[in-house]
């Protein structure tokens, strides 16, 4: 599978574009819409919230989460947050 990155408003036309380019790539191509933001490991809701709070640092082609670990002397004043960024969500499974 070849990952394709698109904006949220272009998600509806991305499968058609992949279908038209299908003959250029060997094998079966399937379209999967990820819960994560781009090629990061962060969920969309968490990424938007952390970006608003200033907890995401742009690191070139990926993003880094600014957390509360490490020595205080090594952190900038803007990188200090009072609460932890991750709130572990309980997954909902149908049984």
mmCIF file of C-alpha atoms in Angstrom:
data_model
loop_
_atom_site.group_PDB
_atom_site.id
_atom_site.type_symbol
_atom_site.label_atom_id
_atom_site.label_comp_id
_atom_site.label_asym_id
_atom_site.label_seq_id
_atom_site.Cartn_x
_atom_site.Cartn_y
_atom_site.Cartn_z
ATOM 1 C CA UNK A 1 0.000 0.000 0.000
ATOM 2 C CA UNK A 2 1.152 3.520 -0.771
ATOM 3 C CA UNK A 3 0.091 6.105 1.810
ATOM 4 C CA UNK A 4 -1.510 9.255 0.444
ATOM 5 C CA UNK A 5 -1.709 12.405 2.528
ATOM 6 C CA UNK A 6 -4.564 14.798 1.782
ATOM 7 C CA UNK A 7 -6.341 17.671 3.470
ATOM 8 C CA UNK A 8 -9.551 16.844 5.314
ATOM 9 C CA UNK A 9 -11.713 18.574 2.711
ATOM 10 C CA UNK A 10 -10.201 16.412 -0.073
ATOM 11 C CA UNK A 11 -10.886 13.029 1.562
ATOM 12 C CA UNK A 12 -13.958 12.428 -0.646
ATOM 13 C CA UNK A 13 -12.029 12.823 -3.933
ATOM 14 C CA UNK A 14 -8.869 10.963 -2.829
ATOM 15 C CA UNK A 15 -10.262 7.449 -3.518
ATOM 16 C CA UNK A 16 -11.207 8.482 -7.068
ATOM 17 C CA UNK A 17 -7.736 9.888 -7.668
ATOM 18 C CA UNK A 18 -6.205 6.649 -6.381
ATOM 19 C CA UNK A 19 -8.554 4.615 -8.587
ATOM 20 C CA UNK A 20 -7.494 6.560 -11.691
ATOM 21 C CA UNK A 21 -3.819 6.056 -10.833
ATOM 22 C CA UNK A 22 -4.369 2.372 -10.052
ATOM 23 C CA UNK A 23 -2.920 1.119 -13.346
ATOM 24 C CA UNK A 24 0.416 2.776 -12.554
ATOM 25 C CA UNK A 25 0.972 0.662 -9.412
ATOM 26 C CA UNK A 26 1.018 -3.147 -9.400
ATOM 27 C CA UNK A 27 -1.243 -5.109 -7.102
ATOM 28 C CA UNK A 28 -4.440 -4.295 -5.322
ATOM 29 C CA UNK A 29 -4.746 -0.853 -3.783
ATOM 30 C CA UNK A 30 -7.095 -0.213 -0.887
ATOM 31 C CA UNK A 31 -8.116 3.072 0.706
ATOM 32 C CA UNK A 32 -7.926 3.382 4.494
ATOM 33 C CA UNK A 33 -8.815 6.596 6.319
ATOM 34 C CA UNK A 34 -6.699 6.864 9.443
ATOM 35 C CA UNK A 35 -7.763 8.093 12.881
ATOM 36 C CA UNK A 36 -4.365 9.727 13.196
ATOM 37 C CA UNK A 37 -3.225 13.159 12.042
ATOM 38 C CA UNK A 38 -1.121 12.849 8.869
ATOM 39 C CA UNK A 39 1.753 10.422 9.353
ATOM 40 C CA UNK A 40 2.051 11.133 13.084
ATOM 41 C CA UNK A 41 1.084 8.724 15.870
ATOM 42 C CA UNK A 42 -1.380 11.227 17.404
ATOM 43 C CA UNK A 43 -5.173 10.972 17.162
ATOM 44 C CA UNK A 44 -6.872 13.810 15.276
ATOM 45 C CA UNK A 45 -8.758 15.138 18.319
ATOM 46 C CA UNK A 46 -5.662 15.039 20.518
ATOM 47 C CA UNK A 47 -3.490 16.694 17.868
ATOM 48 C CA UNK A 48 -5.904 19.608 17.386
ATOM 49 C CA UNK A 49 -6.228 20.126 21.145
ATOM 50 C CA UNK A 50 -2.464 19.929 21.745
ATOM 51 C CA UNK A 51 -1.776 22.288 18.839
ATOM 52 C CA UNK A 52 -4.191 24.804 20.373
ATOM 53 C CA UNK A 53 -2.446 24.427 23.759
ATOM 54 C CA UNK A 54 1.018 24.808 22.216
ATOM 55 C CA UNK A 55 2.168 21.275 23.101
ATOM 56 C CA UNK A 56 3.095 20.259 19.550
ATOM 57 C CA UNK A 57 6.495 21.204 18.153
ATOM 58 C CA UNK A 58 7.089 21.052 14.415
ATOM 59 C CA UNK A 59 10.090 18.795 13.798
ATOM 60 C CA UNK A 60 10.379 18.858 10.005
ATOM 61 C CA UNK A 61 8.315 16.078 8.496
ATOM 62 C CA UNK A 62 6.838 14.971 11.826
ATOM 63 C CA UNK A 63 5.641 16.511 15.088
ATOM 64 C CA UNK A 64 6.922 16.154 18.640
ATOM 65 C CA UNK A 65 4.785 16.241 21.756
ATOM 66 C CA UNK A 66 6.111 18.533 24.478
ATOM 67 C CA UNK A 67 5.620 16.715 27.778
ATOM 68 C CA UNK A 68 6.492 17.453 31.384
ATOM 69 C CA UNK A 69 9.423 15.006 31.702
ATOM 70 C CA UNK A 70 13.025 16.020 32.063
ATOM 71 C CA UNK A 71 14.963 18.652 33.977
ATOM 72 C CA UNK A 72 13.311 22.050 34.359
ATOM 73 C CA UNK A 73 16.539 23.881 33.544
ATOM 74 C CA UNK A 74 16.524 22.386 30.037
ATOM 75 C CA UNK A 75 12.997 23.592 29.213
ATOM 76 C CA UNK A 76 11.856 26.921 27.821
ATOM 77 C CA UNK A 77 9.254 28.875 29.779
ATOM 78 C CA UNK A 78 6.681 28.270 27.017
ATOM 79 C CA UNK A 79 7.191 24.504 27.200
ATOM 80 C CA UNK A 80 6.061 24.181 30.827
ATOM 81 C CA UNK A 81 2.490 22.936 31.303
ATOM 82 C CA UNK A 82 0.643 22.225 34.534
ATOM 83 C CA UNK A 83 -1.269 19.170 33.329
ATOM 84 C CA UNK A 84 -0.207 16.009 31.570
ATOM 85 C CA UNK A 85 -0.921 15.991 27.812
ATOM 86 C CA UNK A 86 -2.122 12.418 27.530
ATOM 87 C CA UNK A 87 -5.453 11.363 28.941
ATOM 88 C CA UNK A 88 -5.704 7.651 28.244
ATOM 89 C CA UNK A 89 -8.976 6.840 26.572
ATOM 90 C CA UNK A 90 -10.708 3.561 27.283
ATOM 91 C CA UNK A 91 -11.367 1.886 23.908
ATOM 92 C CA UNK A 92 -14.942 0.878 23.251
ATOM 93 C CA UNK A 93 -15.248 -2.665 21.923
ATOM 94 C CA UNK A 94 -18.454 -4.290 20.853
ATOM 95 C CA UNK A 95 -18.893 -7.707 22.407
#
